[in-house]
């Protein structure tokens, strides 16, 4: 008997134009398009292995980092599995000889190669790896963009993790969500000098989840309406900044959009505070580095962004990343430091910095 098993990985992505708000909460259709940078596989990623077998006891089962989680049929995970099964069963209907994998129970095991407790988005990479592994197991012919429509229903930002490099999630206009999908706007190789420095400010679980926070924003924030008029222009500017490898424009837009997103969080009722004093001090540091760099060279050196939590991601180019790391380590000294994943410091100092 052959074994039907497939393993896939998907990296974390960090948005530079943020997704915040749903126009359809069931299908996970966003109120605006977004754009992210997918981090390298080697550093922060999820790996998922899926297996199906006729002899398995009825019902699908899933383990996250070794701990079993319930698979609810109408939950986000259950919806992703159902949609991928449907695709497989269409393939099976077209070829009688194929084994009926769509009817067999699944066993899925997923691991993150970074501490889940580090407060870094694991749902995006986790759901993307799950969709990729099932698509591989079922030998689905669908393109990554079509599969991103499924990952989107698991967690909005997950649709972007099915691609590497620079990725746009187009909000789409159809009510069934068929055109709300992710696509690569540029490959990693297009701008290989780009680096992301992750500053772990807190490893505690965030107080307000993205899902509930953004819903509260949609229901209560008048400022969100203004944000929605800004984003289409920013998407275009960001895409052209990436196309022309214009770091000044990329960094300025990234910081502006992060600040606008957190302003909208503050405008929510009750307000949502994701940033803490350390986050704000990091903003101050990057702004100061940029001021000095602008004065000396006429260019920005770095761009910060924050998701739904206090941790900071700083984008900088190869030639400047070591300066940024040293500045962060100088002002936020810490004993615990991850090894230098980029090798930019000759492996002696940290590239992913713990700044608690
Ligand atoms: C701030 O994708 O986690 O990281 O669709 O409800 O699962 P759900 O939300 P999620 O939200 C991510 C929000 C963000 C911005 C972004 O990644 O674009």
PDB file of C-alpha atoms in Angstrom, residues 117-253:
ATOM      1  CA  UNK A 117       5.594  32.324  22.577  1.00  0.00           C
ATOM      2  CA  UNK A 118       7.798  34.956  20.908  1.00  0.00           C
ATOM      3  CA  UNK A 119       4.695  36.929  20.050  1.00  0.00           C
ATOM      4  CA  UNK A 120       5.383  36.656  16.335  1.00  0.00           C
ATOM      5  CA  UNK A 121       2.591  35.966  13.882  1.00  0.00           C
ATOM      6  CA  UNK A 122       2.416  32.211  13.510  1.00  0.00           C
ATOM      7  CA  UNK A 123      -1.102  31.917  12.123  1.00  0.00           C
ATOM      8  CA  UNK A 124      -0.130  33.267   8.692  1.00  0.00           C
ATOM      9  CA  UNK A 125       2.737  30.834   8.128  1.00  0.00           C
ATOM     10  CA  UNK A 126       0.863  27.997   9.862  1.00  0.00           C
ATOM     11  CA  UNK A 127      -2.260  28.216   7.723  1.00  0.00           C
ATOM     12  CA  UNK A 128      -0.240  28.751   4.538  1.00  0.00           C
ATOM     13  CA  UNK A 129       1.890  25.663   5.256  1.00  0.00           C
ATOM     14  CA  UNK A 130      -1.259  23.635   5.930  1.00  0.00           C
ATOM     15  CA  UNK A 131      -2.860  24.664   2.626  1.00  0.00           C
ATOM     16  CA  UNK A 132       0.386  24.027   0.732  1.00  0.00           C
ATOM     17  CA  UNK A 133       0.815  20.581   2.270  1.00  0.00           C
ATOM     18  CA  UNK A 134      -2.759  19.469   1.544  1.00  0.00           C
ATOM     19  CA  UNK A 135      -2.544  20.850  -2.007  1.00  0.00           C
ATOM     20  CA  UNK A 136       0.596  18.748  -2.478  1.00  0.00           C
ATOM     21  CA  UNK A 137      -0.938  15.653  -0.872  1.00  0.00           C
ATOM     22  CA  UNK A 138      -4.028  15.952  -3.097  1.00  0.00           C
ATOM     23  CA  UNK A 139      -1.920  16.834  -6.157  1.00  0.00           C
ATOM     24  CA  UNK A 140      -4.156  19.826  -6.858  1.00  0.00           C
ATOM     25  CA  UNK A 141      -3.652  21.616 -10.167  1.00  0.00           C
ATOM     26  CA  UNK A 142      -4.699  25.047  -8.812  1.00  0.00           C
ATOM     27  CA  UNK A 143      -2.251  27.975  -9.010  1.00  0.00           C
ATOM     28  CA  UNK A 144      -0.780  29.445  -5.804  1.00  0.00           C
ATOM     29  CA  UNK A 145      -3.087  32.478  -6.245  1.00  0.00           C
ATOM     30  CA  UNK A 146      -6.168  30.251  -6.328  1.00  0.00           C
ATOM     31  CA  UNK A 147      -4.863  28.339  -3.307  1.00  0.00           C
ATOM     32  CA  UNK A 148      -4.319  31.700  -1.572  1.00  0.00           C
ATOM     33  CA  UNK A 149      -8.127  32.146  -1.654  1.00  0.00           C
ATOM     34  CA  UNK A 150      -8.337  29.057   0.574  1.00  0.00           C
ATOM     35  CA  UNK A 151      -5.508  30.143   2.904  1.00  0.00           C
ATOM     36  CA  UNK A 152      -7.250  33.540   3.197  1.00  0.00           C
ATOM     37  CA  UNK A 153     -10.250  31.792   4.754  1.00  0.00           C
ATOM     38  CA  UNK A 154      -7.959  30.318   7.399  1.00  0.00           C
ATOM     39  CA  UNK A 155      -6.433  33.686   8.337  1.00  0.00           C
ATOM     40  CA  UNK A 156      -6.413  36.738   6.070  1.00  0.00           C
ATOM     41  CA  UNK A 157      -2.679  37.380   6.205  1.00  0.00           C
ATOM     42  CA  UNK A 158      -1.966  33.670   5.493  1.00  0.00           C
ATOM     43  CA  UNK A 159      -2.809  34.142   1.811  1.00  0.00           C
ATOM     44  CA  UNK A 160       0.363  36.231   1.417  1.00  0.00           C
ATOM     45  CA  UNK A 161       2.620  33.518   2.911  1.00  0.00           C
ATOM     46  CA  UNK A 162       2.023  31.224  -0.074  1.00  0.00           C
ATOM     47  CA  UNK A 163       4.466  33.392  -2.012  1.00  0.00           C
ATOM     48  CA  UNK A 164       8.031  34.460  -1.395  1.00  0.00           C
ATOM     49  CA  UNK A 165       9.367  37.965  -1.958  1.00  0.00           C
ATOM     50  CA  UNK A 166       7.045  40.973  -2.178  1.00  0.00           C
ATOM     51  CA  UNK A 167       3.392  40.001  -2.138  1.00  0.00           C
ATOM     52  CA  UNK A 168       0.136  41.899  -2.643  1.00  0.00           C
ATOM     53  CA  UNK A 169      -3.234  40.702  -1.392  1.00  0.00           C
ATOM     54  CA  UNK A 170      -5.779  42.281  -3.741  1.00  0.00           C
ATOM     55  CA  UNK A 171      -8.983  43.027  -1.881  1.00  0.00           C
ATOM     56  CA  UNK A 172     -11.105  42.059  -4.924  1.00  0.00           C
ATOM     57  CA  UNK A 173     -14.642  43.158  -5.719  1.00  0.00           C
ATOM     58  CA  UNK A 174     -16.651  39.928  -6.035  1.00  0.00           C
ATOM     59  CA  UNK A 175     -18.939  38.932  -3.178  1.00  0.00           C
ATOM     60  CA  UNK A 176     -17.858  35.275  -3.314  1.00  0.00           C
ATOM     61  CA  UNK A 177     -14.205  36.215  -2.714  1.00  0.00           C
ATOM     62  CA  UNK A 178     -12.929  34.568  -5.912  1.00  0.00           C
ATOM     63  CA  UNK A 179     -10.804  37.625  -6.759  1.00  0.00           C
ATOM     64  CA  UNK A 180      -9.591  38.369  -3.226  1.00  0.00           C
ATOM     65  CA  UNK A 181      -6.232  36.696  -3.610  1.00  0.00           C
ATOM     66  CA  UNK A 182      -2.505  37.096  -3.231  1.00  0.00           C
ATOM     67  CA  UNK A 183       0.048  37.538  -5.989  1.00  0.00           C
ATOM     68  CA  UNK A 184       3.776  38.122  -6.097  1.00  0.00           C
ATOM     69  CA  UNK A 185       4.650  41.687  -7.112  1.00  0.00           C
ATOM     70  CA  UNK A 186       8.402  41.063  -7.089  1.00  0.00           C
ATOM     71  CA  UNK A 187      10.607  38.097  -6.255  1.00  0.00           C
ATOM     72  CA  UNK A 188      13.084  38.038  -3.379  1.00  0.00           C
ATOM     73  CA  UNK A 189      15.870  38.117  -5.983  1.00  0.00           C
ATOM     74  CA  UNK A 190      14.584  41.395  -7.364  1.00  0.00           C
ATOM     75  CA  UNK A 191      15.823  43.188  -4.223  1.00  0.00           C
ATOM     76  CA  UNK A 192      18.065  40.735  -2.359  1.00  0.00           C
ATOM     77  CA  UNK A 193      19.703  43.508  -0.292  1.00  0.00           C
ATOM     78  CA  UNK A 194      16.530  43.890   1.776  1.00  0.00           C
ATOM     79  CA  UNK A 195      16.767  42.636   5.370  1.00  0.00           C
ATOM     80  CA  UNK A 196      14.263  42.453   8.200  1.00  0.00           C
ATOM     81  CA  UNK A 197      15.431  42.769  11.788  1.00  0.00           C
ATOM     82  CA  UNK A 198      12.954  41.416  14.310  1.00  0.00           C
ATOM     83  CA  UNK A 199      13.086  43.036  17.729  1.00  0.00           C
ATOM     84  CA  UNK A 200      11.240  40.930  20.288  1.00  0.00           C
ATOM     85  CA  UNK A 201       9.850  43.461  22.747  1.00  0.00           C
ATOM     86  CA  UNK A 202       7.474  41.068  24.455  1.00  0.00           C
ATOM     87  CA  UNK A 203       6.902  37.346  24.152  1.00  0.00           C
ATOM     88  CA  UNK A 204       3.521  37.495  25.871  1.00  0.00           C
ATOM     89  CA  UNK A 205       0.361  36.646  23.966  1.00  0.00           C
ATOM     90  CA  UNK A 206      -1.278  39.834  22.686  1.00  0.00           C
ATOM     91  CA  UNK A 207      -4.228  41.215  24.671  1.00  0.00           C
ATOM     92  CA  UNK A 208      -6.533  41.857  21.723  1.00  0.00           C
ATOM     93  CA  UNK A 209      -6.389  39.373  18.851  1.00  0.00           C
ATOM     94  CA  UNK A 210      -6.163  40.713  15.289  1.00  0.00           C
ATOM     95  CA  UNK A 211      -9.509  39.139  14.467  1.00  0.00           C
ATOM     96  CA  UNK A 212     -11.468  40.796  17.263  1.00  0.00           C
ATOM     97  CA  UNK A 213      -9.441  44.021  17.189  1.00  0.00           C
ATOM     98  CA  UNK A 214     -10.026  44.707  13.518  1.00  0.00           C
ATOM     99  CA  UNK A 215     -13.734  43.932  13.835  1.00  0.00           C
ATOM    100  CA  UNK A 216     -14.020  46.461  16.653  1.00  0.00           C
ATOM    101  CA  UNK A 217     -12.201  49.005  14.486  1.00  0.00           C
ATOM    102  CA  UNK A 218     -14.611  48.432  11.573  1.00  0.00           C
ATOM    103  CA  UNK A 219     -17.568  48.923  13.921  1.00  0.00           C
ATOM    104  CA  UNK A 220     -16.352  51.986  15.822  1.00  0.00           C
ATOM    105  CA  UNK A 221     -13.498  53.914  14.177  1.00  0.00           C
ATOM    106  CA  UNK A 222     -14.384  56.950  12.035  1.00  0.00           C
ATOM    107  CA  UNK A 223     -10.672  57.274  11.226  1.00  0.00           C
ATOM    108  CA  UNK A 224     -10.730  53.889   9.449  1.00  0.00           C
ATOM    109  CA  UNK A 225     -12.838  55.482   6.683  1.00  0.00           C
ATOM    110  CA  UNK A 226     -10.053  57.975   6.097  1.00  0.00           C
ATOM    111  CA  UNK A 227      -7.440  55.207   6.099  1.00  0.00           C
ATOM    112  CA  UNK A 228      -9.427  53.384   3.424  1.00  0.00           C
ATOM    113  CA  UNK A 229      -9.147  56.422   1.139  1.00  0.00           C
ATOM    114  CA  UNK A 230      -5.335  56.466   1.639  1.00  0.00           C
ATOM    115  CA  UNK A 231      -4.489  52.814   1.058  1.00  0.00           C
ATOM    116  CA  UNK A 232      -5.120  52.514  -2.727  1.00  0.00           C
ATOM    117  CA  UNK A 233      -2.600  55.317  -3.406  1.00  0.00           C
ATOM    118  CA  UNK A 234      -0.132  53.816  -0.947  1.00  0.00           C
ATOM    119  CA  UNK A 235      -0.383  50.401  -2.606  1.00  0.00           C
ATOM    120  CA  UNK A 236       0.554  51.959  -5.956  1.00  0.00           C
ATOM    121  CA  UNK A 237       3.406  53.974  -4.441  1.00  0.00           C
ATOM    122  CA  UNK A 238       4.711  50.929  -2.577  1.00  0.00           C
ATOM    123  CA  UNK A 239       4.629  48.772  -5.694  1.00  0.00           C
ATOM    124  CA  UNK A 240       6.547  51.367  -7.650  1.00  0.00           C
ATOM    125  CA  UNK A 241       9.036  51.817  -4.756  1.00  0.00           C
ATOM    126  CA  UNK A 242       9.669  48.055  -4.880  1.00  0.00           C
ATOM    127  CA  UNK A 243       9.824  47.972  -8.695  1.00  0.00           C
ATOM    128  CA  UNK A 244      12.467  50.713  -8.719  1.00  0.00           C
ATOM    129  CA  UNK A 245      14.193  49.510  -5.501  1.00  0.00           C
ATOM    130  CA  UNK A 246      13.653  52.938  -3.966  1.00  0.00           C
ATOM    131  CA  UNK A 247      14.432  52.304  -0.276  1.00  0.00           C
ATOM    132  CA  UNK A 248      13.621  55.886   0.807  1.00  0.00           C
ATOM    133  CA  UNK A 249      10.072  55.588  -0.544  1.00  0.00           C
ATOM    134  CA  UNK A 250       9.732  51.995   0.754  1.00  0.00           C
ATOM    135  CA  UNK A 251      10.804  52.917   4.300  1.00  0.00           C
ATOM    136  CA  UNK A 252       8.802  56.161   4.451  1.00  0.00           C
ATOM    137  CA  UNK A 253       5.611  54.402   3.303  1.00  0.00           C
TER     138      UNK A 253
END
